[in-house]
Coordinates of C-alpha atoms (C1' of nucleotides) in Angstrom, one line a residue:
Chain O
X1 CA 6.0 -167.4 9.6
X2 CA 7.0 -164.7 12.5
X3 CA 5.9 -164.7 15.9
X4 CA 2.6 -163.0 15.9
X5 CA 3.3 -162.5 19.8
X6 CA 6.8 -160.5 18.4
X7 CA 4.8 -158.6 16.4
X8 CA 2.1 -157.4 18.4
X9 CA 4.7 -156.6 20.8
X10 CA 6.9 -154.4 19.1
X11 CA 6.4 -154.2 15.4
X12 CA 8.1 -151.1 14.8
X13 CA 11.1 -153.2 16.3
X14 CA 10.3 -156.1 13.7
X15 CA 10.3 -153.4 11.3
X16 CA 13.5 -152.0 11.6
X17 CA 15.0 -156.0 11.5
X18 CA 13.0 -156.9 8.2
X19 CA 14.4 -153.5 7.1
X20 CA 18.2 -155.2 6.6
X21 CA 16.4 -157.8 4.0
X22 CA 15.1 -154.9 2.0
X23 CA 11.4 -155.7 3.0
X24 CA 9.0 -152.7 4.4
X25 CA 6.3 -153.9 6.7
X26 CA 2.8 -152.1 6.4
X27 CA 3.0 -151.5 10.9
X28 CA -0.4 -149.4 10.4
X29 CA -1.9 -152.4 8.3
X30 CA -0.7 -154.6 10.8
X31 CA -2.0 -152.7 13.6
X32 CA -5.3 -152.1 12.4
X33 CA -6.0 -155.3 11.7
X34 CA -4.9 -156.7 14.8
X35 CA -7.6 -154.2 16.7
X36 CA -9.9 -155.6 14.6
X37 CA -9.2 -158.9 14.8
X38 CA -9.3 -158.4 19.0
X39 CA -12.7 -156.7 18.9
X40 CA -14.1 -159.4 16.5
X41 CA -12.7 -162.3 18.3
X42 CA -13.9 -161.0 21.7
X43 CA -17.5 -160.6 20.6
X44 CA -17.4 -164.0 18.8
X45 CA -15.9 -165.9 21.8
X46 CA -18.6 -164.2 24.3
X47 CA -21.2 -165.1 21.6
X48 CA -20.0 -168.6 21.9
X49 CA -19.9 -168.7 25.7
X50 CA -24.0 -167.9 26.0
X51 CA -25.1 -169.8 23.3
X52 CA -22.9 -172.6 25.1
X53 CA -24.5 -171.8 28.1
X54 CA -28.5 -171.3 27.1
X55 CA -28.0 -175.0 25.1
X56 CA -26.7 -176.5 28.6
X57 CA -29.8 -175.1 30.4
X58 CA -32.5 -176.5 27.4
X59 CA -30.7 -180.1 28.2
X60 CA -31.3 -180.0 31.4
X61 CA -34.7 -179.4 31.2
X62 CA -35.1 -181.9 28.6
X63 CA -33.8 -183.7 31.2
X64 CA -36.0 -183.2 34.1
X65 CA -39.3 -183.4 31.6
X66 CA -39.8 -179.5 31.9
X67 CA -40.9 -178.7 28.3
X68 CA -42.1 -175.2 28.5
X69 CA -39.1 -174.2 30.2
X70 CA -37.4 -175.5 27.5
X71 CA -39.3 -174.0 24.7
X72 CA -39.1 -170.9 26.8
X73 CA -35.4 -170.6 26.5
X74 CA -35.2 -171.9 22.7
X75 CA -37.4 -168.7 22.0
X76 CA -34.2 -166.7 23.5
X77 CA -31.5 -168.3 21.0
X78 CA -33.7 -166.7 18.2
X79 CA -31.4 -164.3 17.6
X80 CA -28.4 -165.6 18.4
X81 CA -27.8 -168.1 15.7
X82 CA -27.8 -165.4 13.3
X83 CA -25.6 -163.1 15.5
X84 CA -23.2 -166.0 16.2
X85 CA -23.0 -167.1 12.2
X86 CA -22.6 -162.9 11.2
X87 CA -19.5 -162.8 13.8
X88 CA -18.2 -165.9 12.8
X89 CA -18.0 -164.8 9.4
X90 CA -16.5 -161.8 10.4
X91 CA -13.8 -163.6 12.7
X92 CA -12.8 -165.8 10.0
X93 CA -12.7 -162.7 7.4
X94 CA -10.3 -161.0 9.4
X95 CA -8.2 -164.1 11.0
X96 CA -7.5 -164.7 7.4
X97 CA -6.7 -161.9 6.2
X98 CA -3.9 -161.7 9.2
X99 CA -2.7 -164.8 8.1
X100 CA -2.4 -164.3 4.5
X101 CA -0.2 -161.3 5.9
X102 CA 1.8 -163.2 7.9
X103 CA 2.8 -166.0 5.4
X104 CA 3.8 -162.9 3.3
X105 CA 6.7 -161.7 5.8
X106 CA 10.1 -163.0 5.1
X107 CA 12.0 -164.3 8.0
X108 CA 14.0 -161.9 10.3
X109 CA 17.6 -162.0 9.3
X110 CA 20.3 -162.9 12.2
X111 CA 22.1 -160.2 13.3
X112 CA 25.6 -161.6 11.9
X113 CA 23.9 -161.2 8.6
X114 CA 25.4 -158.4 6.8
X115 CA 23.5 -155.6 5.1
X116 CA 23.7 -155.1 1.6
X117 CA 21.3 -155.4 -1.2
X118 CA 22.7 -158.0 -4.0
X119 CA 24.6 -161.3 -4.5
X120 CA 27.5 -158.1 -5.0
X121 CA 27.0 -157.1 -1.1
X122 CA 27.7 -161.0 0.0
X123 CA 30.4 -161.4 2.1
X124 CA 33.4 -163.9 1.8
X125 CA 34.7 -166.0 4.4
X126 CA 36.9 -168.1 3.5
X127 CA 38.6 -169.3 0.0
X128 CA 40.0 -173.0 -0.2
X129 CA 42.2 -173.9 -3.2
X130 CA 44.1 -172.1 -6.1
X131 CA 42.5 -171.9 -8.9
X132 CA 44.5 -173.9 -11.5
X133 CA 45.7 -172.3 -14.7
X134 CA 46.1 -173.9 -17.8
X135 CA 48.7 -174.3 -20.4
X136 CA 46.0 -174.1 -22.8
X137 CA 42.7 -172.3 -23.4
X138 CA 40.3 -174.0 -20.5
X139 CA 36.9 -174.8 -22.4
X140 CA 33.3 -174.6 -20.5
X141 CA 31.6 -178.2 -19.7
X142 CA 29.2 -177.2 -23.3
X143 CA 32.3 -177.3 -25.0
X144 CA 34.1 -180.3 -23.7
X145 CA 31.0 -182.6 -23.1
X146 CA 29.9 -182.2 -26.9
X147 CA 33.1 -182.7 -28.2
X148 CA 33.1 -186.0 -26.0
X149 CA 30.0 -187.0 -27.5
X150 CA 28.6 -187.7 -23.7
X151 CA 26.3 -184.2 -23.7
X152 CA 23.7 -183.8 -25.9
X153 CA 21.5 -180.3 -25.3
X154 CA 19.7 -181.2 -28.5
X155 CA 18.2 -184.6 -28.0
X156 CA 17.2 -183.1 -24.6
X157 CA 14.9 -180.5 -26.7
X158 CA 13.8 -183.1 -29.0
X159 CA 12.7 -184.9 -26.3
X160 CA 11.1 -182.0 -23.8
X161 CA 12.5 -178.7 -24.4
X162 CA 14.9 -176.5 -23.3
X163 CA 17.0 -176.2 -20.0
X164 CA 17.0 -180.3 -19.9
X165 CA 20.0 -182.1 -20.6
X166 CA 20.7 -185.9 -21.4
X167 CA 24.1 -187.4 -20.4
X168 CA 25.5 -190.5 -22.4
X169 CA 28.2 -192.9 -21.2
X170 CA 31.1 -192.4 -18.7
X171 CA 29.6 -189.3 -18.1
X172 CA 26.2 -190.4 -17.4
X173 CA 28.2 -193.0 -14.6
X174 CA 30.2 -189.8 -13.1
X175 CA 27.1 -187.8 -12.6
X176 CA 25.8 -191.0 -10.8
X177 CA 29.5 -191.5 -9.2
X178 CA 29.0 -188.4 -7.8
X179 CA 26.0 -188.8 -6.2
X180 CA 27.3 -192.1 -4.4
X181 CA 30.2 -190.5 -3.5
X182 CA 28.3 -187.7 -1.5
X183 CA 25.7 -189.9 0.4
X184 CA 28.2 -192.3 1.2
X185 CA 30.2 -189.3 3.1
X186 CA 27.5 -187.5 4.7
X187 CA 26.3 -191.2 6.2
X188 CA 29.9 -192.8 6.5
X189 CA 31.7 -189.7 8.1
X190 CA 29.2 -187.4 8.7
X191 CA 26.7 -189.2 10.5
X192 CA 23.5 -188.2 8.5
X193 CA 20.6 -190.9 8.4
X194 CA 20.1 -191.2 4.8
X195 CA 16.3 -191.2 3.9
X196 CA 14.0 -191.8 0.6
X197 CA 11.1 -189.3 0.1
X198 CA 8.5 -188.6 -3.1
X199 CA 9.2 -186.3 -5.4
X200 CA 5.6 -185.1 -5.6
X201 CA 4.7 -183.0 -2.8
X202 CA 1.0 -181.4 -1.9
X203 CA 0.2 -177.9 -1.2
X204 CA 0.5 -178.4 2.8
X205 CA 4.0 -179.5 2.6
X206 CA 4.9 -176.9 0.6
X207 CA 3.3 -174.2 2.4
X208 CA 5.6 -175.6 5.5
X209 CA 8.8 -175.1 4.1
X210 CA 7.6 -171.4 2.8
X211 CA 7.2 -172.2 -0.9
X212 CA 3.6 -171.8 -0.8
X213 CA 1.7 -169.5 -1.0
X214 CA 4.2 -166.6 -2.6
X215 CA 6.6 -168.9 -4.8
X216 CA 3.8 -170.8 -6.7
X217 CA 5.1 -169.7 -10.2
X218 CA 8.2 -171.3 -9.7
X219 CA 7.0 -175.1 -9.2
X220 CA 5.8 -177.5 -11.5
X221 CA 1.9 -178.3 -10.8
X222 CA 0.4 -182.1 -11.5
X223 CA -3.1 -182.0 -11.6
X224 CA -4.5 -184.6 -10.0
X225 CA -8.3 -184.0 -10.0
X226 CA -8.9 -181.8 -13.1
X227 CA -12.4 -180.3 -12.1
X228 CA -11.6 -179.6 -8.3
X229 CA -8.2 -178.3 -8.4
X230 CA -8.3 -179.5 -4.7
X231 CA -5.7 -182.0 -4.3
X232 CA -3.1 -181.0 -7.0
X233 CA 0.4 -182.2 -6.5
X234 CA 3.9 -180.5 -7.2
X235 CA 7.3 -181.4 -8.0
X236 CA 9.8 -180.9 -5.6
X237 CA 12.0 -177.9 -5.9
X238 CA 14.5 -179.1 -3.4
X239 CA 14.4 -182.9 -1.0
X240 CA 14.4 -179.7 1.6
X241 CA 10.3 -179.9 1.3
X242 CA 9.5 -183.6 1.9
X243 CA 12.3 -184.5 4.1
X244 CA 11.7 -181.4 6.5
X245 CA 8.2 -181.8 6.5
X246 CA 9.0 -185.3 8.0
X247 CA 9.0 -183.6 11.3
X248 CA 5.2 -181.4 10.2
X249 CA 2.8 -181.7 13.3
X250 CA 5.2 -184.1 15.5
X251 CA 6.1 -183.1 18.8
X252 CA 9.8 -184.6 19.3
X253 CA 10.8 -186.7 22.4
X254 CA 14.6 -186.3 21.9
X255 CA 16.4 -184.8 24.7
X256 CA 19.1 -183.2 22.7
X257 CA 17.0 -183.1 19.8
X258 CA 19.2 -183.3 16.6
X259 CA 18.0 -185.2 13.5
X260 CA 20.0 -185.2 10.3
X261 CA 19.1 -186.1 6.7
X262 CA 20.4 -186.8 4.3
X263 CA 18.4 -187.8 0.6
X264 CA 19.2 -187.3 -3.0
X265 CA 16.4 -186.1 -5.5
X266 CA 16.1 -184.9 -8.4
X267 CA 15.0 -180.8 -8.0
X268 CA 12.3 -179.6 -10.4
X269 CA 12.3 -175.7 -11.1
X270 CA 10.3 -173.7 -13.6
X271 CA 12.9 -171.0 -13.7
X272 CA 9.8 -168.2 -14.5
X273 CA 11.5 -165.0 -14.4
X274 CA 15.3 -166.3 -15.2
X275 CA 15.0 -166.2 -19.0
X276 CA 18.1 -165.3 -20.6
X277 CA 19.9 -166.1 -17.6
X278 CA 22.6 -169.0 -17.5
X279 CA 20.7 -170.1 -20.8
X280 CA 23.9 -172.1 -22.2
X281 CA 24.6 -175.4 -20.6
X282 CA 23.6 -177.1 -17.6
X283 CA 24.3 -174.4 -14.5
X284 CA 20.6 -173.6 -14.6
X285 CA 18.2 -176.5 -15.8
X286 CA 14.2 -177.5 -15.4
X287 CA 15.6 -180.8 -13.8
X288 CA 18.7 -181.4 -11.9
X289 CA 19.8 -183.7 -9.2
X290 CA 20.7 -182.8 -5.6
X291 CA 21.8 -184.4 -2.1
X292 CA 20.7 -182.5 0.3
X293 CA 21.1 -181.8 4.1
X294 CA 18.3 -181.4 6.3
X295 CA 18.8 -180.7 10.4
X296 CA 16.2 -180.3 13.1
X297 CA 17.9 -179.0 16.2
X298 CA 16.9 -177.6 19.4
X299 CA 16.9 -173.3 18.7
X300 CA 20.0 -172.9 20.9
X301 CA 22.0 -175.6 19.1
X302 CA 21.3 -174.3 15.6
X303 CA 23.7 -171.0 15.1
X304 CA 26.6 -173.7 15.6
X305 CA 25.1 -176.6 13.5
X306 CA 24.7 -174.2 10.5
X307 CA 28.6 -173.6 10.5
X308 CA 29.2 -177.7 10.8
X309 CA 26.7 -178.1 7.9
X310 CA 28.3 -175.6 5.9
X311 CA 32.0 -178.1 7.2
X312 CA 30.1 -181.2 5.8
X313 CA 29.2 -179.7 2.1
X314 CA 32.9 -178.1 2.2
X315 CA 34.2 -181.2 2.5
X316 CA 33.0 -182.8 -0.5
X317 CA 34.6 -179.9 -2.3
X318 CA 37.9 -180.5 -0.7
X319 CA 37.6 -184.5 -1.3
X320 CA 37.0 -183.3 -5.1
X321 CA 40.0 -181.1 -4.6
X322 CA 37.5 -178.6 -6.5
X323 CA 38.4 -174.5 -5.6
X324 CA 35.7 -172.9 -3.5
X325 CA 35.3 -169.4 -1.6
X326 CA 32.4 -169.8 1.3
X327 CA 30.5 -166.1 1.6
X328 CA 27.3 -164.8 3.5
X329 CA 24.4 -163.6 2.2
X330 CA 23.8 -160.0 2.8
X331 CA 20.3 -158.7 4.1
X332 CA 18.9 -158.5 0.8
X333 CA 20.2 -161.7 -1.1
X334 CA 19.2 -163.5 1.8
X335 CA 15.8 -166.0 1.0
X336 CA 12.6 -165.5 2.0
X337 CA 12.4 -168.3 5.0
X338 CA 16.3 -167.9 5.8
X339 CA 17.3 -166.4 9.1
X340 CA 21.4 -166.7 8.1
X341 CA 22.7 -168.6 4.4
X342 CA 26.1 -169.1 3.4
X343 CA 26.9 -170.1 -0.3
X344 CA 29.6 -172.2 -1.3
X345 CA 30.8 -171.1 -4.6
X346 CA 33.1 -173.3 -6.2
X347 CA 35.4 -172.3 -9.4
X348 CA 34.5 -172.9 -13.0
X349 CA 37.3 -172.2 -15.1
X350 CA 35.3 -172.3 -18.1
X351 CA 33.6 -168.8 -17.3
X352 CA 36.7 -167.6 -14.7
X353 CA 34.1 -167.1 -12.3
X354 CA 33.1 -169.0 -8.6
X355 CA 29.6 -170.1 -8.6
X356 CA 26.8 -171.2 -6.6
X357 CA 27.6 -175.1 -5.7
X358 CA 25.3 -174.6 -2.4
X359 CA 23.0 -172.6 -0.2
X360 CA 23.4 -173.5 3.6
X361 CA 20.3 -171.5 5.7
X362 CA 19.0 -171.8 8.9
X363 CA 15.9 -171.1 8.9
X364 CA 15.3 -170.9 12.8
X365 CA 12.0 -171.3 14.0
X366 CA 10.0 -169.6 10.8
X367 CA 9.5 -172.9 9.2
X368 CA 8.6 -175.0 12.5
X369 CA 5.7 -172.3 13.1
X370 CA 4.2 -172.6 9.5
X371 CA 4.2 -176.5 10.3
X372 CA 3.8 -176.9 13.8
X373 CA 7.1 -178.9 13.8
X374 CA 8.1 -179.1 17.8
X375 CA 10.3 -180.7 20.5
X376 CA 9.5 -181.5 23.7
X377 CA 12.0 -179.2 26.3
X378 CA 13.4 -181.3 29.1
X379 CA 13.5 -177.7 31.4
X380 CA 9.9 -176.8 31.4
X381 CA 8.5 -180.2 30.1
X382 CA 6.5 -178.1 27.1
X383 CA 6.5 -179.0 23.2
X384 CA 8.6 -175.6 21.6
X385 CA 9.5 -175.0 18.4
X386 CA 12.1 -176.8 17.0
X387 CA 14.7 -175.1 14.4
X388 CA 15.5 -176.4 10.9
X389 CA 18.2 -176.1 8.5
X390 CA 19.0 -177.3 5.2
X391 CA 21.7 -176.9 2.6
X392 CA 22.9 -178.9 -0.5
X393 CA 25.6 -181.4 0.0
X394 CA 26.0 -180.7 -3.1
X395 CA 24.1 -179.6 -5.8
X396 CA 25.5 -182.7 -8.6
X397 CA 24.8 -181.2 -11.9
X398 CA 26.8 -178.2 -11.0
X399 CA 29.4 -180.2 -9.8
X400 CA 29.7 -182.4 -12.3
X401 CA 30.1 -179.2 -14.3
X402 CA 32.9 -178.2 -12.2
X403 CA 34.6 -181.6 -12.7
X404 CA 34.5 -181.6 -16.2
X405 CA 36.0 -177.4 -16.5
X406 CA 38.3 -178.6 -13.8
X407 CA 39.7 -181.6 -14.6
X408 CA 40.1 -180.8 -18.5
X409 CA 43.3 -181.9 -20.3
X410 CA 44.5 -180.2 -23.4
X411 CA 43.3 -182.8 -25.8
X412 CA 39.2 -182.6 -24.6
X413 CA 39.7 -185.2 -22.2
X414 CA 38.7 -185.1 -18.3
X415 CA 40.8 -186.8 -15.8
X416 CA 38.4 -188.7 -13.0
X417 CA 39.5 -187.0 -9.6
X418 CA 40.6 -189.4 -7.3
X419 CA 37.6 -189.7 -5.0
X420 CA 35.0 -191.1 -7.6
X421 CA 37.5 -193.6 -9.2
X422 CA 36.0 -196.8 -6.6
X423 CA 32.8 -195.2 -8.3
X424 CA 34.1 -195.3 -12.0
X425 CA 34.7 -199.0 -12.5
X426 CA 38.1 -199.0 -13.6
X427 CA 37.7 -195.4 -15.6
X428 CA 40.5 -193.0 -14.9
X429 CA 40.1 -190.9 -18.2
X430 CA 37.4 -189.4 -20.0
X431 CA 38.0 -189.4 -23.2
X432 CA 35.9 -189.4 -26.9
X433 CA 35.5 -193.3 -28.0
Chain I
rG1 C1' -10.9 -200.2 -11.0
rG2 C1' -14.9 -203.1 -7.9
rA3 C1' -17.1 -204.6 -2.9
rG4 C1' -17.1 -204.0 2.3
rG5 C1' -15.2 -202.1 7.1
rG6 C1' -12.6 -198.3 10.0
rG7 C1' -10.1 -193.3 11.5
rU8 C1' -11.5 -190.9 19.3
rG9 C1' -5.8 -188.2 24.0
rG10 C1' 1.5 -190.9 24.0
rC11 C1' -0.8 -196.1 23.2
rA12 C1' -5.1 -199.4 23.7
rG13 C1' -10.2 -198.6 23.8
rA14 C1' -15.7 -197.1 25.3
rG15 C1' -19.2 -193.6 23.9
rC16 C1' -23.2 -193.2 18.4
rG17 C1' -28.0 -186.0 19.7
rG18 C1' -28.1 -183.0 25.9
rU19 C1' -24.2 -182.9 33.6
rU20 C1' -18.9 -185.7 28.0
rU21 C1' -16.1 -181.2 32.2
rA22 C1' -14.5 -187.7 26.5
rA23 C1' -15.3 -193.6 30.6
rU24 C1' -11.7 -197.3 31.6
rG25 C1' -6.9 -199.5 31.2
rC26 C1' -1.6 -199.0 30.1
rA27 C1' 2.3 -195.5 29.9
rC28 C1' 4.2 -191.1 32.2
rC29 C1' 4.9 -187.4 36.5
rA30 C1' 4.5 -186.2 41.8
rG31 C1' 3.5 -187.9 46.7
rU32 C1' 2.6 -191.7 50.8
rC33 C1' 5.0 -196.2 52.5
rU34 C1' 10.4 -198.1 52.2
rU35 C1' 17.4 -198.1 54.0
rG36 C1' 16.6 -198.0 48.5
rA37 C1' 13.7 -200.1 44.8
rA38 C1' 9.3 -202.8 43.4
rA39 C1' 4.3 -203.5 44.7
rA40 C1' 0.1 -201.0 46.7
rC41 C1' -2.4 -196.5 47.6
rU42 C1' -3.4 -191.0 46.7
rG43 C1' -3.2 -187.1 43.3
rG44 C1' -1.8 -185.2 38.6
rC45 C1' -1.5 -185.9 33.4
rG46 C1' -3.5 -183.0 25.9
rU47 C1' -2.9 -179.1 22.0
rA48 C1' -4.0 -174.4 20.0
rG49 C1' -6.1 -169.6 20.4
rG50 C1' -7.9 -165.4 23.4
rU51 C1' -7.7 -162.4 27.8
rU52 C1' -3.7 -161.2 31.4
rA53 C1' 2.3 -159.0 34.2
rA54 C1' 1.6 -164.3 34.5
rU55 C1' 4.1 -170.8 32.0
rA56 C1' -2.2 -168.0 37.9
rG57 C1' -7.2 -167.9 36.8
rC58 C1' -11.2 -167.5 33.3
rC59 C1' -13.1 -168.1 28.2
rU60 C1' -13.1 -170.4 23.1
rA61 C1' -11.9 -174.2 19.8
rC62 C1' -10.2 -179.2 18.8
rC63 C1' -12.7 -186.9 18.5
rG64 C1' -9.0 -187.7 10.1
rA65 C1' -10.2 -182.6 7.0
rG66 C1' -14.1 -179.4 5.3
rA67 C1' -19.3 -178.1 4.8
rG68 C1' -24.4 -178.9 6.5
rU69 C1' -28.8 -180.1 9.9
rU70 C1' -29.9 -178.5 15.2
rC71 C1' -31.0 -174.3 20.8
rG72 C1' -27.1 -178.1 21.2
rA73 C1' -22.8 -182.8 17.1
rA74 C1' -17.4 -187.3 18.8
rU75 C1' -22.6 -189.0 17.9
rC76 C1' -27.0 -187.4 12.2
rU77 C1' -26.2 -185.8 6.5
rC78 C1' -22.8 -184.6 2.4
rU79 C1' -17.9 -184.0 0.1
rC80 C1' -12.9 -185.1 0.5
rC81 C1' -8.4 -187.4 2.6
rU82 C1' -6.5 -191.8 4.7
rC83 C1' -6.0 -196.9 6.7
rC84 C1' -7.5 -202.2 6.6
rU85 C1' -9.8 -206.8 4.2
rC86 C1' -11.3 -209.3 -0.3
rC87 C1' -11.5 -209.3 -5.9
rG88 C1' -9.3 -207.4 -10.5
rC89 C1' -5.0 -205.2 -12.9
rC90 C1' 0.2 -204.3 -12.5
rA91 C1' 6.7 -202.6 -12.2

RNA sequence: GGAGGGGUGGCAGAGCGGUUUAAUGCACCAGUCUUGAAAACUGGCGUAGGUUAAUAGCCUACCGAGAGUUCGAAUCUCUCCUCCUCCGCCA
């Protein structure tokens, strides 16, 4: 959520930012509203103030026995029940139609943030790696994993439906390897406080992180009371909703506030509007597993702690000695809470193509308004709005696709890279039984 | 799943229809005293919104959440959430 102060300071100004992500605010809307919203509130509040008042006088008079004086001014408060309930209903009218506007406008995009208008506009950074050529015709993970007998698309549709995938064998212990070998770097070398959240979410949680209300068609809803509706859960789409909304309504002692997290989970997606896209294998699934990164800093601190969390998912690209090219999301790729993302793309030789292994945002203060989540500034002594970040450290079922296009050998078989093999048990190949 | 009891400021804890402007204690901050500290004493000490040049005043709201009764609700009623105790079931 914006500033509402910002914005009835200078919308044209917010305007012309929200411009650069492709988004066109309704000023006169705004505007209008907001008069309205001052006139009502006004009346409301003065309303308040003499009924306040007239009560006050009819206890004291309870008080000192004098009845008639207090019938006397219970006869004036005829009207003003009425007049208070009519602008009450009013005030909340319009307060929530200003807030359902709100929770509709993206995040302003940092000014490093280049303009553009599609993932073709991004900009890249940096590359790390060669892509490695083969002596042979590289295969994509569909391929290789089938003929291993360790990926079966099939049983996953027997068993649920499509975009699910079950994993047998050595490949089933890599995916977990991988996972271990991620936490255990973000904690060991990193630093991150590894923590264990649910996987079902409510509504307030999700309406922190920005999911909610705009994003509904793309979670999975678990109805928990049928006949009220009121308390339905959701699965997680990213461990970015419960583990940021750890910090939801607290006001933060720290002095150099800086929390990291770190949790694994599995990420549940319905994928509405991507039919047909990445259909074949398991880049884009219902149900994949993540480690992600979560940070609450203090605002000035986050600009630099996006670029070291962007360092720490790098890194277990470089430990995986897995090609990657880092870029930054133009103005209009950029997400609808995001301030500034970079994407890590890493190589899959399989399609000759880098793709999305992780999303690194900061999302400044435009999650910490919707939830209230705050730090207590040592210079004026006042709770402020913290800043939170997030990014995947990494996203494992892509990588584990990335391992098996990357590590192929001519004969089907996948070489473990050298970080996972404390992981593998003794396993150095891949190969059918 | 059944029975009962609770949710009040950073914490503890009173209040159970009307000067509540939420007592009191602890913690915290400032001051006095002191070479310094402690103790003692004095004062301060919530959050959000509105208005405003103002982080000055003033106003409004907030006692788990929402709705209701009333001129007036922390206090009464209803619904929900949540915690505790006991019983049952259970990985």
């Amino acid at each position: 959520m914006l500033d509402i102060k910002a914005l009835r300071a200078d919308p044209e100004a917010v305007a012309a930012q929200l411009k650069k992500k492709g988004y066109e605010l309704d000023v006169a809307t705004f505007s209008s509203l907001e008069e309205r919203r001052k006139a009502i509130q006004i009346d409301t509040e003065q309303l308040q103030q003499s009924r306040n008042s007239v009560s006050k006088q009819i206890g004291a008079a309870m008080k000192a026995g004098d009845k008639d004086k207090a019938a006397e001014l219970k006869a004036q408060t005829a009207t003003l029940g009425d007049d208070l309930n009519a602008a009450k209903d009013q005030l909340n009218e319009v307060q929530g139609a200003m807030e359902s506007l709100l929770e509709g406008i993206p995040n302003i995009p940092h000014a490093s943030v280049p303009a553009g208008k599609s993932e073709d506009d991004n900009v890249e950074i940096r590359r790390w790696g060669e892509p490695k050529s083969f002596e042979f015709t590289a295969k994509d993970h569909v391929d290789l994993g089938e003929a291993l007998e360790m990926l079966d698309f099939e049983a996953a549709v027997k068993v649920t439906g499509s975009r699910f995938a079950v994993m047998h064998s050595d490949l089933a212990r890599l995916h977990r390897a991988l996972t271990q070998f991620m936490i255990n770097t973000h904690v060991d070398e990193h630093g991150y406080s590894e923590v264990y959240v649910p996987y079902l979410v409510n509504a307030h949680s999700l309406k922190g992180t920005g999911q909610l209300p705009k994003f509904e068609e793309d979670l999975f809803k678990v109805p928990v009371d049928k006949e009220s509706g009121n308390n339905d859960l959701y699965l997680i789409p990213t461990a970015e909703v419960p583990v940021t909304n750890l910090v939801r309504d607290e006001i933060l002692g720290d002095i150099n506030l800086h929390k990291k997290f770190v949790a694994h989970t599995p990420c549940f997606r319905s994928e509405a509007g991507s039919y047909g896209r990445d259909t074949r294998g398991m880049i884009r699934q219902h149900q994949f597993e993540k480690v992600e990164l979560v940070h609450v800093c203090r605002p000035d601190r986050s600009e630099d702690v996006l670029e070291e969390l962007v360092g720490h998912a790098e890194v277990i690209l470089q430990k995986l000695e897995l090609p990657y090219r880092t870029v930054i999301l133009c103005g209009g790729d950029l997400g609808f809470s995001a301030h500034k993302t970079y994407d890590i793309e890493v190589w899959l030789p399989g399609q000759e193509k880098y793709r999305e292994i992780s999303s690194c945002s900061n999302m400044a203060d435009f999650q910490s308004r919707r939830m209230q989540a705050r730090w207590r500034n040592p210079e004026t002594g006042r709770p402020e709005l913290a800043h939170t970040l997030n990014g995947s450290g990494l996203a494992v079922g892509r990588t584990l696709v990335a391992i098996l296009e990357n590590y192929q050998n001519a004969d089907g078989s996948i070489t473990v890279p050298e970080a996972l093999l404390p992981y593998m048990g003794g396993k150095t190949v891949l190969a059918k039984a």
